[in-house]
Amino acid sequence: MSNDRTQPLRLGVLASGRGSNLQAIIDAIENGTLHARIVVVISNKRDAPALDRARKHGITEVFLDPKPLVGRPDTREAYDRALLDVLQKYEVELVLLAGYMKIVTSVLIQAYPQRIMNIHPALLPAFPGLDVQQKALDHGVKISGCTVHFVTEGVDEGPIIVQAAVPILETDTAEELSARILEQEHRLYPQAVRLYAEGKLHVEGRCVRIQKNESRPIPSTDAV
Ligand code: GRF
């Protein structure tokens, strides 16, 4: 089923750090390859470079301070309720985690079922969690890469949308491998968002089916 969307898809990006994946999405929108609009960038870190990137491109940026909520029994949920208020205020349709260093709770996941994506620098389900480029090297795998997936309550466990493979070289340091994976991340994330914006992603259980472009009928030789 194709998507009849005429208005750009409204994106909300959650980022805690450098924001190079945010930049890749901004670039794809600005160069016309992604029909979307980032309506808000939210960070849990006041000095996240991702917020500067948003500002430079005239995108609304919000720092949402987690500190006032620390010590409550429902700290994480309370934070996500505050986050949800902002996402709903800006009428966000799809949430992108881009180097967002907090665990997302059911508060957000239930409000945005299969409408939250994350990018992870390994080929899931191998190496979930943190420092995964080093873990891939330590494990001696020959191929790693990156994964864009929908976010569910299990960390890095949601349905896989797209992946890119990156060969590991014997001489690789974690930094060198991370840099080559990051190049692929910047290509892959806008591609996944584009598939979503075009209505081409269909979740069946834990699998995501990607609708192929409609093929044009091959003219019959009889008709020539
Ligand atoms: C990326 O490697 C991403 O896969 C991971 O966190 C890193 C964020 O980098 N989730 P950046 O902030 O997008 O530059």
GROMACS .gro file of C-alpha atoms and ligand atoms in nm:
model
  238
    1MET     CA    1   0.000   0.000   0.000
    2SER     CA    2   0.156   0.330  -0.099
    3ASN     CA    3   0.136   0.644   0.105
    4ASP     CA    4  -0.063   0.944  -0.013
    5ARG     CA    5   0.118   1.183   0.216
    6THR     CA    6   0.152   1.535   0.079
    7GLN     CA    7   0.266   1.706   0.397
    8PRO     CA    8   0.622   1.629   0.512
    9LEU     CA    9   0.649   1.368   0.787
   10ARG     CA   10   0.688   1.544   1.124
   11LEU     CA   11   0.999   1.417   1.301
   12GLY     CA   12   1.106   1.460   1.661
   13VAL     CA   13   1.472   1.374   1.729
   14LEU     CA   14   1.607   1.276   2.072
   15ALA     CA   15   1.983   1.317   2.102
   16SER     CA   16   2.232   1.334   2.387
   17GLY     CA   17   2.560   1.408   2.214
   18ARG     CA   18   2.747   1.486   1.896
   19GLY     CA   19   2.445   1.463   1.668
   20SER     CA   20   2.609   1.343   1.347
   21ASN     CA   21   2.308   1.120   1.271
   22LEU     CA   22   2.079   1.417   1.333
   23GLN     CA   23   2.294   1.605   1.080
   24ALA     CA   24   2.255   1.324   0.826
   25ILE     CA   25   1.876   1.352   0.857
   26ILE     CA   26   1.890   1.733   0.829
   27ASP     CA   27   2.109   1.701   0.517
   28ALA     CA   28   1.876   1.447   0.355
   29ILE     CA   29   1.581   1.680   0.413
   30GLU     CA   30   1.769   1.985   0.288
   31ASN     CA   31   1.893   1.811  -0.028
   32GLY     CA   32   1.543   1.689  -0.107
   33THR     CA   33   1.598   1.314  -0.068
   34LEU     CA   34   1.376   1.290   0.241
   35HIS     CA   35   1.025   1.434   0.246
   36ALA     CA   36   1.014   1.519   0.616
   37ARG     CA   37   1.053   1.804   0.860
   38ILE     CA   38   1.228   1.796   1.196
   39VAL     CA   39   0.984   1.987   1.416
   40VAL     CA   40   1.181   1.952   1.739
   41VAL     CA   41   1.515   1.823   1.869
   42ILE     CA   42   1.513   1.732   2.237
   43SER     CA   43   1.814   1.657   2.455
   44ASN     CA   44   1.869   1.546   2.812
   45LYS     CA   45   2.210   1.721   2.798
   46ARG     CA   46   2.218   2.100   2.811
   47ASP     CA   47   2.544   2.126   2.614
   48ALA     CA   48   2.477   1.854   2.357
   49PRO     CA   49   2.631   1.956   2.021
   50ALA     CA   50   2.314   1.812   1.864
   51LEU     CA   51   2.124   2.114   2.002
   52ASP     CA   52   2.373   2.351   1.832
   53ARG     CA   53   2.322   2.170   1.504
   54ALA     CA   54   1.945   2.211   1.536
   55ARG     CA   55   1.981   2.582   1.615
   56LYS     CA   56   2.206   2.637   1.312
   57HIS     CA   57   1.935   2.495   1.089
   58GLY     CA   58   1.651   2.692   1.247
   59ILE     CA   59   1.503   2.384   1.415
   60THR     CA   60   1.332   2.417   1.753
   61GLU     CA   61   1.557   2.272   2.022
   62VAL     CA   62   1.455   2.180   2.374
   63PHE     CA   63   1.674   2.088   2.667
   64LEU     CA   64   1.470   1.875   2.904
   65ASP     CA   65   1.652   1.857   3.235
   66PRO     CA   66   1.629   1.516   3.403
   67LYS     CA   67   1.774   1.642   3.735
   68PRO     CA   68   1.454   1.768   3.900
   69LEU     CA   69   1.307   1.418   3.867
   70VAL     CA   70   1.597   1.227   4.021
   71GLY     CA   71   1.506   1.043   4.342
   72ARG     CA   72   1.143   0.979   4.251
   73PRO     CA   73   1.043   0.612   4.230
   74ASP     CA   74   0.922   0.671   3.874
   75THR     CA   75   1.210   0.890   3.756
   76ARG     CA   76   1.233   0.744   3.406
   77GLU     CA   77   0.859   0.738   3.346
   78ALA     CA   78   0.818   1.093   3.474
   79TYR     CA   79   1.090   1.207   3.235
   80ASP     CA   80   0.920   1.032   2.945
   81ARG     CA   81   0.587   1.194   3.035
   82ALA     CA   82   0.756   1.533   3.010
   83LEU     CA   83   0.914   1.426   2.682
   84LEU     CA   84   0.578   1.310   2.551
   85ASP     CA   85   0.425   1.649   2.630
   86VAL     CA   86   0.685   1.815   2.409
   87LEU     CA   87   0.650   1.559   2.128
   88GLN     CA   88   0.272   1.599   2.130
   89LYS     CA   89   0.291   1.976   2.148
   90TYR     CA   90   0.491   1.973   1.822
   91GLU     CA   91   0.264   1.705   1.671
   92VAL     CA   92   0.552   1.466   1.611
   93GLU     CA   93   0.458   1.166   1.398
   94LEU     CA   94   0.784   0.969   1.410
   95VAL     CA   95   1.044   0.982   1.690
   96LEU     CA   96   1.410   0.924   1.603
   97LEU     CA   97   1.663   0.829   1.867
   98ALA     CA   98   2.001   0.955   1.748
   99GLY     CA   99   2.266   0.891   2.008
  100TYR     CA  100   2.005   0.924   2.284
  101MET     CA  101   2.167   0.788   2.599
  102LYS     CA  102   1.857   0.720   2.809
  103ILE     CA  103   1.642   0.410   2.818
  104VAL     CA  104   1.300   0.478   2.675
  105THR     CA  105   1.011   0.356   2.893
  106SER     CA  106   0.669   0.215   2.812
  107VAL     CA  107   0.525   0.566   2.857
  108LEU     CA  108   0.679   0.671   2.526
  109ILE     CA  109   0.661   0.335   2.354
  110GLN     CA  110   0.287   0.298   2.416
  111ALA     CA  111   0.222   0.651   2.295
  112TYR     CA  112   0.429   0.590   1.978
  113PRO     CA  113   0.395   0.219   1.897
  114GLN     CA  114   0.623   0.130   1.603
  115ARG     CA  115   0.678   0.500   1.560
  116ILE     CA  116   1.012   0.526   1.741
  117MET     CA  117   1.332   0.434   1.555
  118ASN     CA  118   1.686   0.391   1.680
  119ILE     CA  119   2.022   0.348   1.511
  120HIS     CA  120   2.271   0.110   1.665
  121PRO     CA  121   2.638   0.065   1.565
  122ALA     CA  122   2.638  -0.316   1.535
  123LEU     CA  123   2.453  -0.585   1.346
  124LEU     CA  124   2.177  -0.667   1.593
  125PRO     CA  125   2.095  -0.901   1.757
  126ALA     CA  126   2.474  -0.925   1.802
  127PHE     CA  127   2.621  -0.674   2.044
  128PRO     CA  128   2.332  -0.479   2.196
  129GLY     CA  129   2.415  -0.213   2.456
  130LEU     CA  130   2.715   0.018   2.479
  131ASP     CA  131   3.077   0.019   2.349
  132VAL     CA  132   2.973  -0.230   2.086
  133GLN     CA  133   3.247  -0.152   1.833
  134GLN     CA  134   3.508  -0.254   2.093
  135LYS     CA  135   3.300  -0.559   2.184
  136ALA     CA  136   3.290  -0.664   1.817
  137LEU     CA  137   3.670  -0.633   1.796
  138ASP     CA  138   3.721  -0.821   2.124
  139HIS     CA  139   3.494  -1.098   2.001
  140GLY     CA  140   3.694  -1.132   1.680
  141VAL     CA  141   3.400  -1.099   1.444
  142LYS     CA  142   3.490  -1.038   1.080
  143ILE     CA  143   3.189  -0.828   0.988
  144SER     CA  144   3.004  -0.570   1.191
  145GLY     CA  145   2.788  -0.278   1.082
  146CYS     CA  146   2.481  -0.087   1.188
  147THR     CA  147   2.111  -0.145   1.234
  148VAL     CA  148   1.804   0.077   1.228
  149HIS     CA  149   1.521  -0.077   1.429
  150PHE     CA  150   1.189   0.011   1.587
  151VAL     CA  151   1.213   0.068   1.960
  152THR     CA  152   1.039  -0.171   2.196
  153GLU     CA  153   1.078  -0.217   2.569
  154GLY     CA  154   1.377  -0.450   2.544
  155VAL     CA  155   1.693  -0.248   2.480
  156ASP     CA  156   1.806  -0.282   2.114
  157GLU     CA  157   1.555  -0.564   2.066
  158GLY     CA  158   1.287  -0.416   1.841
  159PRO     CA  159   1.203  -0.521   1.483
  160ILE     CA  160   1.495  -0.462   1.246
  161ILE     CA  161   1.423  -0.225   0.959
  162VAL     CA  162   1.753  -0.205   0.767
  163GLN     CA  163   2.116  -0.303   0.822
  164ALA     CA  164   2.450  -0.228   0.661
  165ALA     CA  165   2.757  -0.451   0.689
  166VAL     CA  166   3.107  -0.319   0.754
  167PRO     CA  167   3.407  -0.556   0.724
  168ILE     CA  168   3.647  -0.554   1.018
  169LEU     CA  169   4.018  -0.522   0.938
  170GLU     CA  170   4.278  -0.698   1.149
  171THR     CA  171   4.449  -0.366   1.220
  172ASP     CA  172   4.127  -0.186   1.327
  173THR     CA  173   4.111   0.013   1.647
  174ALA     CA  174   3.765   0.081   1.796
  175GLU     CA  175   3.792   0.439   1.667
  176GLU     CA  176   3.871   0.333   1.311
  177LEU     CA  177   3.591   0.078   1.305
  178SER     CA  178   3.347   0.328   1.461
  179ALA     CA  179   3.431   0.583   1.192
  180ARG     CA  180   3.363   0.337   0.909
  181ILE     CA  181   3.038   0.222   1.073
  182LEU     CA  182   2.933   0.584   1.123
  183GLU     CA  183   2.968   0.652   0.750
  184GLN     CA  184   2.717   0.375   0.690
  185GLU     CA  185   2.489   0.502   0.968
  186HIS     CA  186   2.465   0.838   0.794
  187ARG     CA  187   2.354   0.666   0.475
  188LEU     CA  188   2.122   0.415   0.643
  189TYR     CA  189   1.920   0.627   0.886
  190PRO     CA  190   1.777   0.871   0.628
  191GLN     CA  191   1.701   0.571   0.407
  192ALA     CA  192   1.499   0.402   0.685
  193VAL     CA  193   1.308   0.723   0.761
  194ARG     CA  194   1.236   0.766   0.394
  195LEU     CA  195   1.091   0.415   0.370
  196TYR     CA  196   0.869   0.500   0.667
  197ALA     CA  197   0.763   0.834   0.516
  198GLU     CA  198   0.671   0.655   0.195
  199GLY     CA  199   0.454   0.407   0.388
  200LYS     CA  200   0.671   0.114   0.280
  201LEU     CA  201   0.741  -0.044   0.620
  202HIS     CA  202   0.505  -0.315   0.741
  203VAL     CA  203   0.568  -0.482   1.076
  204GLU     CA  204   0.469  -0.849   1.097
  205GLY     CA  205   0.551  -0.987   1.440
  206ARG     CA  206   0.914  -0.907   1.491
  207CYS     CA  207   0.988  -0.876   1.119
  208VAL     CA  208   0.968  -0.561   0.911
  209ARG     CA  209   0.867  -0.618   0.550
  210ILE     CA  210   0.978  -0.352   0.306
  211GLN     CA  211   0.741  -0.290   0.022
  212LYS     CA  212   0.919  -0.295  -0.313
  213ASN     CA  213   0.862  -0.025  -0.570
  214GLU     CA  214   0.572  -0.114  -0.792
  215SER     CA  215   0.717  -0.268  -1.106
  216ARG     CA  216   0.579  -0.155  -1.436
  217PRO     CA  217   0.424  -0.431  -1.643
  218ILE     CA  218   0.661  -0.570  -1.905
  219PRO     CA  219   0.506  -0.506  -2.244
  220SER     CA  220   0.401  -0.825  -2.410
  221THR     CA  221   0.587  -0.903  -2.734
  222ASP     CA  222   0.252  -1.004  -2.888
  223ALA     CA  223   0.138  -0.645  -2.861
  224VAL     CA  224   0.432  -0.510  -3.063
  225GRF     C1  225   2.596   0.640   1.687
  225GRF     O1  226   2.704   0.553   1.671
  225GRF     C2  227   2.467   0.564   1.702
  225GRF     O2  228   2.467   0.444   1.631
  225GRF     C3  229   2.462   0.534   1.849
  225GRF     O3  230   2.516   0.648   1.911
  225GRF     C4  231   2.603   0.715   1.820
  225GRF     C5  232   2.551   0.855   1.808
  225GRF     O4  233   2.633   0.935   1.728
  225GRF     N1  234   2.329   0.502   1.894
  225GRF     P1  235   2.583   1.080   1.685
  225GRF     O5  236   2.547   1.154   1.812
  225GRF     O6  237   2.465   1.061   1.595
  225GRF     O7  238   2.699   1.141   1.614
   0.00000   0.00000   0.00000
